[in-house]
Amino acid sequence: MFNQRLGPRCLKCLSRYTTPIPYTSSSIPARLFNFNRLVHTERLTAFAPLPPSSLPKPAPPKTYKRTRRWLRRFAYLAAGSAVIWALDRQFYASSLTRSVRTFAVGALVATDYKVNFRENPPLADSIEALHLRNATRLFDLLRTNGGLYLKMGQAIAMQSAVLPPEFQKMFSRMFDDAPQNDWKDVEKLIREDFGKSAEEMFGVAFDAGQGGAVMERTARASASVAQVHWARLPDGREVAVKIQKREIATQVGWDLWAFKVVSWIYSKWFDIPFYTFVPYVTERLMLETDFENEAQNSERMAQFVQSDPRLRDRVYIPKVYHELSSKRVMTAEWIEGIRLWDKEGITRRWQGGWREGSPGCHGAPLDPRKSSKIEQGYRETANEQWIKPSRDWWKGSDGKGGLGLSLKEVMTTMVDLFSAQMFLWGWVHCDPHPGNIFIRRLPSGKPELVLIDHGLYIHMDPTFRHQYSLFWKSLMTFDNKTIGEIVKSWGINAPDLFASATLMRPYQGGDGMTSREISQMSKRERQERSYEMQQKLRKGIKEILADEDKWPKELIFIGRNFRIVQGNNQFLGSPVNRIKITGNWASRALVESPDLPWGEKFKNFGRHLLFKFVLFSSDVVFYTSKVRQFFGFGGGMEDDLEASMKVMAKDMGVELNHNVFDG
């Protein structure tokens, strides 16, 4: 059959072009033995396409609808985000962006602690590593956002001693100078508030010239909320023009709202009752951005100082010029002096004239003697950036002179001032850090303290002020019954802890129940002990904040004031017995307070005389510390108290590793 189909001719041709292939049944698959499959036996015909009717129905083309839908959504989202970001940056000073960043970092930190804060963190090497990475996140957030966030960061830094060491080290850098705004932004703000340019409003030029009205475009100081420029007015007055950063007015509402939301979430999530205080804190921060309020605070404090003969010749409050001020611009008297942190500048030998004070002391003219030195000062400092004369003639020809003052007298004045604010006047400056305090020399050779930056104040009503005075007096006399009654009325269930926090030293007069409970823990390995201590610390905080409704909100800022004053005294080498001076003012205020009845004043006077004898024991401790310090066997009294606090705090889960102004 095969031969008939191919024919002999085809077979001959086929054999010519094929080579016999030896094979065995085992080397070639059986399907190849079918020779019919190797040879095309049909007649070749021309190709003809299949009719359309025989073809299957065409499939619709792939459109990738889901992919295209998600791509469109992503494009819309990206475009919308870009538009919102541009509008936010242009019209809202990046307020929305800052809030979103705050919520994102806040959620990340909260989740990290919720997951990893345990004896053996699943996603961290140790609790210390957990603290470090979250401290870095929060620090970067505050520095990136700037503005009021820096102010909040500084507030945290003041209280960072009760935070883990990783937070203490990170937040000690919050006091670095903030970047200042360009002059064009300053010019815009002045036009918005006054409807005039800086030249028209202040009557100044920007070129240095002897005797002419002039202003510096570069700020002399820049903080989180404002910056300060020097100017000399046409009438010869030299002024400090404090100008709020232009973006603050737009950002403040958003920033405080974000702060409230994050605080509420944290208080609920971590079960720490502190949100009740947040509205009070935000109200104080909002007032700090109102320079008209600051001017009123400044004038009120000046009136208090002038009314007290013990302070009127030792403390000075700069004058405010209302005709050149607004809600965002405050013009005040320019102050020449030494900052409190310049210890050597305060104590080095005075090389000025006899019975002569430093420039501007107690409102005297800045240039009391018109000499070639003053004129030379204008010429030497006149350049594109600085125009103000240096006025350092009192430093002598070698420039190494100082004010020649006693640190003891300087710190006594400071503690007296802030004690009078708390116990006698009830009007407390809550930001007395060294940058807000200038020291000048009076013609008598005594120090004069100049207090600036009056934006953050709290008012103590008479009832609370009297309670706080009695509380302090009771601390000095170990009157535990009175202490317990007062703190119970404030909603505090841990009087010994609160007493220690107030004194900035361990209070040894109480029963120590809370402290003993906190310190009773097993000696486990380091990570477990750290976790256990910090859990106990949280319990201690909840005991102090037992009743949020009764807890006086003013204590938040009073504690801040005490901590800063204590840090100032410690920084200067503990020249005074701060606790004795403060206790003495507390007892004396119960005699001098104008809103107490005469009968009670008379009884308090007798108690005050007895109290003066009790304070002798405090002097013994103070002078013992001074003797040890003199012979090089230790620091001052504040260092000894802080060392005691470290021992107590370590049992409570707190590492006090730095002074308040370290860094």
XYZ file of C-alpha atoms in Angstrom:
663
model
C 0.000 0.000 0.000
C 2.812 2.347 0.856
C 4.691 1.660 -2.391
C 1.583 2.111 -4.484
C 0.906 5.542 -3.019
C 4.468 6.861 -3.525
C 5.465 5.117 -6.688
C 8.918 3.750 -7.588
C 10.216 7.118 -8.739
C 9.480 8.802 -5.437
C 11.047 5.973 -3.519
C 14.209 6.247 -5.526
C 14.441 9.959 -4.844
C 13.760 9.435 -1.188
C 16.493 6.834 -0.846
C 18.977 9.181 -2.529
C 18.641 11.854 0.175
C 18.332 9.655 3.174
C 21.003 7.850 5.076
C 20.285 4.576 6.742
C 20.228 5.050 10.505
C 21.093 2.098 12.572
C 18.697 1.709 15.384
C 17.428 -0.732 17.842
C 14.092 -0.969 19.418
C 15.627 0.135 22.668
C 17.221 3.379 21.329
C 14.208 4.970 19.527
C 10.806 5.427 21.016
C 8.057 3.281 19.655
C 6.065 6.289 18.367
C 8.838 6.932 15.757
C 8.407 3.519 14.146
C 5.294 4.826 12.417
C 6.837 5.958 9.128
C 3.550 7.495 7.950
C 4.038 10.288 10.445
C 7.396 11.268 8.898
C 6.236 11.684 5.296
C 3.643 14.072 3.909
C 1.637 11.948 1.464
C -1.071 14.383 0.386
C -0.990 16.428 -2.756
C 0.222 19.978 -2.229
C -2.464 22.564 -2.681
C -2.480 26.350 -2.552
C -3.129 27.876 0.896
C -6.672 29.000 1.380
C -7.770 30.918 4.500
C -10.476 29.457 6.656
C -13.875 30.975 6.220
C -14.828 33.426 8.985
C -17.787 31.328 9.953
C -15.446 28.519 10.995
C -13.390 30.758 13.346
C -14.213 30.999 17.078
C -15.713 34.177 18.457
C -12.912 36.722 19.126
C -12.069 37.384 22.812
C -12.308 41.008 23.985
C -8.932 42.765 24.488
C -7.551 43.028 28.079
C -8.198 46.507 29.476
C -6.677 46.077 32.998
C -9.539 48.007 34.549
C -8.546 47.346 38.174
C -4.930 48.346 37.596
C -5.930 51.487 35.741
C -8.431 52.336 38.476
C -5.791 52.104 41.201
C -3.299 54.060 39.114
C -5.882 56.807 38.684
C -6.566 56.826 42.414
C -2.860 57.046 43.157
C -2.445 59.890 40.660
C -5.415 61.774 42.122
C -4.075 61.224 45.631
C -0.587 62.411 44.675
C -1.931 65.458 42.835
C -4.316 66.290 45.672
C -1.573 65.897 48.276
C 0.718 68.159 46.263
C -1.970 70.828 45.975
C -2.816 70.611 49.697
C 0.889 70.751 50.599
C 1.426 73.813 48.400
C -1.637 75.600 49.797
C -0.677 74.640 53.347
C 2.850 75.940 52.858
C 1.729 79.159 51.166
C -1.263 80.166 53.270
C -1.071 78.184 56.543
C 2.678 78.183 57.302
C 2.811 74.365 56.941
C 0.460 73.962 59.921
C -1.364 70.947 58.461
C 1.903 69.264 57.476
C 3.259 69.769 60.992
C 0.096 68.321 62.539
C 0.173 65.247 60.292
C 3.845 64.756 61.157
C 2.981 65.044 64.855
C 0.209 62.446 64.669
C 2.404 60.068 62.667
C 5.341 60.243 65.079
C 3.018 60.178 68.090
C 1.285 57.049 66.838
C 4.631 55.397 66.071
C 6.037 56.152 69.537
C 2.851 55.072 71.318
C 2.665 51.813 69.374
C 6.356 51.130 69.972
C 5.932 51.497 73.732
C 2.686 49.529 73.775
C 4.343 46.606 72.019
C 7.864 46.706 73.464
C 7.664 48.153 76.960
C 8.001 44.914 78.868
C 10.681 42.922 80.627
C 12.003 41.408 77.381
C 11.035 43.684 74.461
C 10.211 41.578 71.388
C 11.344 44.247 68.882
C 14.136 45.968 70.808
C 17.445 44.891 72.319
C 16.563 46.417 75.691
C 14.308 48.960 77.358
C 17.196 51.455 77.137
C 17.331 50.993 73.339
C 13.565 51.488 73.211
C 13.866 54.777 75.127
C 16.746 55.983 72.952
C 15.038 55.492 69.601
C 11.813 57.119 70.794
C 13.674 60.032 72.385
C 15.394 60.559 69.029
C 12.055 60.459 67.191
C 10.471 63.021 69.501
C 13.520 65.287 69.506
C 13.653 65.284 65.697
C 9.914 66.028 65.562
C 10.196 69.028 67.877
C 13.246 70.464 66.115
C 11.751 69.940 62.648
C 8.403 71.515 63.499
C 9.984 74.423 65.390
C 7.888 77.301 66.767
C 5.766 76.325 69.754
C 7.068 72.773 69.486
C 10.467 74.094 70.577
C 8.792 75.820 73.523
C 7.123 72.519 74.476
C 10.455 70.730 74.097
C 12.121 73.213 76.440
C 9.333 72.665 78.968
C 9.969 68.913 78.751
C 13.703 69.506 79.106
C 13.137 71.436 82.339
C 11.380 68.381 83.782
C 13.490 65.790 81.977
C 15.080 64.648 85.246
C 12.023 62.451 85.828
C 12.393 60.922 82.367
C 14.672 58.030 81.385
C 18.375 58.953 80.923
C 18.062 58.617 77.142
C 15.478 61.428 77.119
C 17.587 63.526 79.488
C 20.619 63.462 77.193
C 18.587 64.148 74.072
C 16.410 66.952 75.414
C 19.297 68.833 77.043
C 19.976 70.156 73.512
C 16.584 71.914 73.325
C 18.065 75.203 74.561
C 20.162 75.849 71.462
C 19.319 79.122 69.706
C 16.448 78.823 67.245
C 16.984 79.996 63.646
C 15.901 83.574 63.008
C 13.574 84.795 60.272
C 14.813 86.825 57.305
C 14.364 90.576 57.413
C 11.754 90.456 54.629
C 9.472 88.431 56.943
C 10.098 90.905 59.761
C 9.241 93.795 57.425
C 5.990 92.095 56.359
C 4.902 91.554 59.965
C 5.583 95.182 60.909
C 3.506 96.364 57.928
C 0.666 93.982 58.857
C 0.541 95.227 62.463
C 1.202 98.946 61.997
C 0.464 99.641 58.336
C 3.926 101.201 58.012
C 7.432 100.111 57.188
C 10.032 99.723 59.939
C 11.678 102.985 58.854
C 8.400 104.899 59.121
C 7.211 103.221 62.345
C 10.419 103.636 64.339
C 11.871 106.630 62.470
C 15.108 104.788 61.750
C 17.492 104.034 58.933
C 19.681 100.978 58.446
C 23.008 102.712 57.907
C 25.369 103.221 60.840
C 25.832 106.846 61.766
C 26.920 108.718 64.872
C 23.900 110.125 66.710
C 21.342 109.083 64.097
C 18.253 106.869 64.428
C 19.218 103.404 63.264
C 18.105 99.753 63.493
C 19.855 96.439 62.998
C 18.350 94.022 60.493
C 20.105 91.018 62.069
C 18.518 89.839 65.298
C 20.586 89.977 68.478
C 18.766 86.940 69.873
C 16.346 84.394 68.449
C 14.066 82.069 70.407
C 11.278 79.672 69.518
C 8.547 82.310 69.222
C 10.283 85.643 68.623
C 13.545 87.397 67.854
C 14.995 90.648 69.201
C 16.469 93.544 67.171
C 18.381 96.535 68.537
C 17.364 100.059 67.511
C 18.163 103.654 68.450
C 15.135 105.957 68.120
C 15.264 109.575 66.882
C 15.064 110.846 70.494
C 18.150 108.818 71.428
C 16.425 105.991 73.330
C 17.897 102.579 72.667
C 15.250 99.876 72.493
C 14.853 96.138 72.098
C 12.265 95.398 69.413
C 10.857 91.934 70.090
C 9.203 90.668 66.911
C 7.148 87.501 66.777
C 8.034 85.112 63.997
C 5.493 85.632 61.247
C 4.375 82.013 60.986
C 3.560 81.664 64.710
C 0.139 83.353 64.508
C -0.987 80.827 61.892
C 0.616 77.803 63.505
C -0.320 78.316 67.147
C -3.945 77.142 66.854
C -3.018 74.022 64.899
C -0.057 73.233 67.173
C -2.038 73.465 70.395
C -4.886 71.423 68.889
C -2.437 68.676 67.892
C -0.905 68.832 71.377
C -4.326 68.353 72.957
C -5.234 65.411 70.722
C -1.938 63.580 71.273
C -2.102 64.225 75.038
C -5.639 62.851 75.228
C -4.681 59.696 73.320
C -1.608 59.124 75.492
C -3.476 59.676 78.755
C -6.054 57.069 77.751
C -3.671 54.602 76.153
C -1.125 54.588 79.007
C -3.650 55.164 81.814
C -1.904 58.221 83.303
C -4.349 60.937 84.418
C -2.813 64.137 83.093
C -5.128 65.342 80.309
C -7.096 67.541 82.729
C -4.048 69.826 82.930
C -3.595 70.159 79.167
C -6.202 72.924 78.575
C -4.591 75.011 81.337
C -1.109 74.521 79.837
C -2.281 75.376 76.313
C -3.997 78.509 77.620
C -0.704 79.662 79.181
C 1.186 78.917 75.964
C -1.370 80.818 73.909
C -1.017 83.869 76.155
C 2.754 83.691 75.709
C 2.289 84.578 72.017
C 0.319 87.743 72.911
C 2.843 90.543 73.407
C 0.208 92.942 74.745
C -0.325 90.445 77.570
C 3.444 90.282 78.079
C 3.642 94.077 78.332
C 0.900 94.072 80.993
C 2.690 91.328 82.950
C 5.927 93.315 82.801
C 4.335 96.505 84.115
C 2.468 94.659 86.865
C 5.692 92.994 88.045
C 7.455 96.373 87.989
C 4.727 97.735 90.292
C 5.135 94.804 92.701
C 8.908 95.294 92.820
C 8.615 99.032 93.409
C 6.154 98.447 96.255
C 8.619 96.279 98.213
C 11.489 98.212 99.847
C 13.533 94.992 100.157
C 13.619 94.521 96.382
C 13.096 97.895 94.681
C 16.838 98.738 94.715
C 17.971 95.221 93.791
C 15.598 94.246 90.940
C 14.820 96.095 87.724
C 12.066 95.506 85.156
C 12.605 97.161 81.734
C 10.159 99.833 80.577
C 7.739 98.995 77.761
C 6.878 101.569 75.066
C 3.235 100.931 74.179
C 3.159 103.423 71.303
C 5.636 101.174 69.462
C 4.048 97.836 70.445
C 1.253 95.544 69.234
C 0.108 91.940 69.727
C 3.131 90.680 67.779
C 5.668 93.471 68.335
C 6.876 94.678 71.728
C 9.324 97.550 72.090
C 11.066 97.834 75.456
C 14.070 99.482 77.024
C 17.400 98.042 75.843
C 19.323 96.293 78.636
C 23.105 96.133 78.888
C 24.324 93.509 81.319
C 25.907 90.123 81.932
C 23.815 86.993 81.489
C 23.463 84.849 84.577
C 25.338 81.954 82.946
C 28.530 84.097 82.638
C 29.918 83.277 86.073
C 33.367 84.699 85.347
C 31.938 87.910 83.895
C 29.983 88.433 87.125
C 32.854 87.751 89.522
C 35.999 89.093 87.796
C 37.543 92.303 89.142
C 35.716 95.552 88.397
C 37.844 97.919 86.296
C 35.347 100.734 85.924
C 35.371 103.931 87.946
C 34.872 104.219 91.698
C 31.219 104.677 92.702
C 30.286 104.028 89.103
C 27.866 101.388 87.909
C 27.708 99.355 84.723
C 25.934 100.889 81.694
C 22.219 101.549 82.257
C 22.111 100.354 85.878
C 18.755 101.121 87.503
C 17.556 103.129 84.528
C 20.608 105.410 84.302
C 21.767 106.544 80.821
C 23.587 103.857 78.873
C 26.365 106.348 78.103
C 26.731 108.382 81.310
C 30.018 109.912 80.257
C 30.434 111.236 76.730
C 33.999 110.426 75.888
C 36.124 109.398 72.972
C 35.758 105.777 74.151
C 32.010 105.855 73.540
C 32.389 107.414 70.109
C 35.080 104.902 69.261
C 32.663 102.166 70.299
C 30.192 103.294 67.629
C 32.859 103.343 64.928
C 34.380 99.981 65.872
C 31.086 98.108 65.902
C 29.520 99.840 62.906
C 29.336 97.294 60.101
C 26.711 95.660 57.950
C 25.550 93.320 60.715
C 26.112 95.102 64.044
C 25.688 98.817 64.701
C 25.171 99.006 68.465
C 28.241 100.211 70.432
C 29.944 97.563 72.527
C 30.125 99.602 75.789
C 32.766 97.416 77.381
C 34.923 100.243 78.756
C 34.348 98.918 82.268
C 36.291 95.754 81.376
C 39.552 97.727 81.300
C 42.209 98.056 78.639
C 42.895 94.317 78.599
C 39.172 93.462 78.265
C 39.389 90.991 81.152
C 37.446 92.912 83.748
C 34.119 91.866 85.216
C 31.373 93.208 87.431
C 33.251 92.306 90.618
C 30.105 90.994 92.320
C 29.422 88.321 94.930
C 27.586 85.258 93.642
C 25.966 84.939 97.063
C 24.389 88.390 96.737
C 23.278 87.641 93.167
C 21.549 84.385 94.103
C 20.059 85.848 97.286
C 18.378 88.519 95.171
C 17.061 85.890 92.766
C 15.621 83.588 95.453
C 14.145 86.603 97.267
C 12.432 87.801 94.069
C 10.816 84.512 93.110
C 9.866 83.698 96.711
C 8.091 87.050 96.961
C 6.274 86.286 93.714
C 4.991 82.945 95.045
C 4.221 83.638 98.672
C 3.493 87.364 98.850
C 2.260 88.630 95.474
C 0.790 85.471 93.888
C 2.082 86.564 90.471
C 4.785 84.140 89.316
C 7.233 84.399 86.414
C 7.499 80.820 85.127
C 10.527 81.032 82.816
C 13.462 82.316 84.941
C 16.209 80.487 83.020
C 19.653 82.199 82.805
C 18.927 83.693 79.374
C 16.091 85.775 80.858
C 18.172 87.266 83.673
C 20.773 90.037 83.322
C 23.128 91.122 86.092
C 24.380 94.725 86.395
C 26.546 96.539 88.930
C 25.109 99.430 90.929
C 27.291 102.414 91.919
C 27.215 101.023 95.477
C 29.004 97.888 94.269
C 25.905 95.739 94.832
C 24.298 93.560 92.145
C 21.127 94.454 90.286
C 19.018 91.699 88.736
C 17.134 92.535 85.534
C 14.228 90.221 84.686
C 13.024 90.055 81.063
C 10.622 87.910 78.987
C 7.366 88.268 80.914
C 5.170 86.195 78.606
C 4.602 83.172 80.863
C 3.012 84.003 84.234
C 0.546 82.266 86.523
C -1.744 83.818 89.114
C -2.177 82.209 92.555
C -5.455 83.099 94.224
C -5.152 84.107 97.930
C -6.544 80.839 99.337
C -4.127 78.662 97.372
C -1.230 81.059 98.061
C -1.820 80.866 101.821
C -2.066 77.072 101.642
C 1.173 76.880 99.686
C 2.955 79.164 102.183
C 1.759 77.019 105.088
C 2.755 73.864 103.197
C 6.322 75.147 102.773
C 6.540 76.228 106.395
C 5.289 72.808 107.492
C 7.942 71.107 105.366
C 10.657 72.931 107.309
C 9.158 71.983 110.707
C 8.183 68.387 109.793
C 4.535 69.152 110.569
C 3.249 66.002 108.887
C -0.339 66.482 110.033
C -0.616 69.874 108.333
C 1.197 68.587 105.241
C -1.217 65.667 104.972
C -4.280 67.887 105.349
C -3.098 70.345 102.691
C -2.074 67.808 100.062
C -5.254 65.809 100.655
C -7.275 68.931 99.866
C -5.244 69.107 96.630
C -6.188 65.528 95.688
C -2.722 64.035 96.351
C -2.393 60.600 97.961
C 1.416 60.507 98.284
C 2.451 63.377 100.596
C 6.043 62.184 101.081
C 6.718 62.003 97.337
C 5.137 65.377 96.716
C 7.108 66.909 99.592
C 10.360 65.578 98.121
C 9.476 66.916 94.682
C 8.733 70.343 96.195
C 11.931 70.577 98.253
C 14.084 69.093 95.460
C 15.503 66.798 98.144
C 14.244 63.677 99.953
C 11.681 64.556 102.608
C 12.525 62.527 105.711
C 9.712 63.693 107.988
C 6.856 61.601 106.598
C 5.987 57.968 107.074
C 7.636 57.090 103.725
C 4.891 54.585 102.926
C 4.837 55.269 99.205
C 8.623 55.357 98.921
C 8.963 52.042 100.771
C 6.363 50.423 98.561
C 8.145 51.613 95.456
C 11.562 50.507 96.666
C 10.427 46.972 97.643
C 11.199 44.970 94.557
C 13.162 41.874 93.712
C 16.771 41.989 92.530
C 16.273 40.539 89.097
C 18.402 40.964 86.053
C 18.906 44.495 84.748
C 16.186 44.647 82.095
C 13.529 43.184 84.360
C 14.479 45.552 87.179
C 14.327 48.562 84.855
C 10.869 47.591 83.691
C 9.714 46.907 87.231
C 11.012 50.262 88.521
C 9.348 52.231 85.780
C 6.052 50.472 86.354
C 6.338 51.455 90.020
C 7.123 55.026 88.961
C 3.917 55.174 86.965
C 2.037 54.025 90.036
C 3.708 56.775 92.074
C 2.676 59.421 89.530
C -0.910 58.197 89.634
C -0.798 58.495 93.440
C 0.334 62.128 93.154
C -2.338 62.837 90.544
C -4.989 60.878 92.410
C -7.785 63.434 92.002
C -7.349 65.513 88.849
C -10.241 67.823 89.660
C -8.759 68.914 93.005
C -5.139 69.090 91.841
C -4.105 72.796 91.571
C -3.078 73.448 87.979
C -0.704 76.200 89.102
C 1.597 73.577 90.655
C 2.727 72.579 87.151
C 4.404 75.927 86.549
C 5.382 76.530 90.179
C 7.358 73.303 90.065
C 9.003 74.471 86.835
C 9.992 77.755 88.497
C 11.475 75.973 91.518
C 13.426 73.592 89.325
C 14.964 76.422 87.290
C 15.884 78.491 90.359
C 17.419 75.397 91.949
C 19.382 74.795 88.744
C 20.616 78.403 88.718
C 21.854 78.096 92.309
C 23.549 74.794 91.553
C 25.173 76.197 88.392
C 26.717 79.073 90.372
C 28.132 76.676 92.975
C 25.321 76.762 95.588
C 26.325 80.136 97.103
C 23.091 80.421 99.145
C 20.846 78.221 101.272
C 17.907 78.279 98.857
C 15.602 76.158 101.033
C 16.102 78.382 104.092
C 15.448 81.599 102.141
C 12.349 80.126 100.518
C 10.992 78.795 103.819
C 11.620 82.143 105.506
C 9.619 83.966 102.809
C 6.796 81.418 103.132
C 6.537 82.014 106.893
C 6.904 85.797 106.566
C 4.187 85.965 103.884
C 1.672 84.571 106.403
C 2.424 87.683 108.491
C 2.625 90.303 105.726
C -0.102 89.142 103.332
C -2.592 92.025 102.949
C -5.589 89.715 102.503
C -5.299 87.992 105.934
C -7.205 89.271 108.998
C -5.152 91.072 111.653
C -5.856 88.441 114.278
C -4.410 85.677 112.129
C -1.453 87.870 111.191
C -0.662 88.417 114.866
C -0.715 84.660 115.606
C 1.424 83.983 112.539
C 3.954 86.591 113.717
C 4.591 84.648 116.925
C 4.910 81.436 114.962
C 7.293 83.159 112.565
C 9.661 84.134 115.390
C 9.710 80.497 116.544
C 10.221 79.389 112.961
C 13.384 81.530 112.702
C 14.987 79.353 115.391
C 13.972 76.184 113.539
C 15.783 77.411 110.442
C 19.076 77.266 112.341
C 19.305 73.526 111.623
C 19.133 74.274 107.924
C 22.076 76.668 108.320
C 24.113 73.912 109.975
C 23.617 71.675 106.924
C 24.408 74.545 104.556
C 27.651 75.657 106.189
C 28.806 72.075 106.609
C 28.458 71.683 102.850
C 30.329 74.965 102.289
C 33.253 73.799 104.459
C 33.444 70.484 102.598
C 33.262 72.359 99.296
C 36.059 74.753 100.358
C 38.426 71.900 101.173
C 37.534 70.031 97.978
C 35.611 67.177 99.592
C 32.380 67.706 97.693
C 30.115 70.150 95.921
C 27.783 72.725 97.366
C 24.535 72.175 99.204
C 22.536 71.850 95.972
C 24.940 69.125 94.781
C 24.516 67.249 98.065
C 20.729 67.541 97.867
C 20.731 66.378 94.266
C 22.907 63.395 95.203
C 20.350 62.459 97.865
C 17.551 62.886 95.358
C 19.361 60.580 92.934
C 19.441 57.795 95.523
C 15.744 58.213 96.285
C 14.783 58.621 92.652
C 16.708 55.531 91.562
C 14.531 53.422 93.831
C 11.537 54.986 92.095
C 12.771 54.177 88.589
C 14.176 57.623 87.799
C 17.781 58.245 86.774
C 18.837 61.818 87.658
C 21.908 61.997 85.437
C 22.239 65.695 84.670
C 21.747 69.191 85.987
C 18.901 71.231 84.553
C 21.181 73.363 82.368
C 23.622 70.700 81.191
C 24.080 70.895 77.444
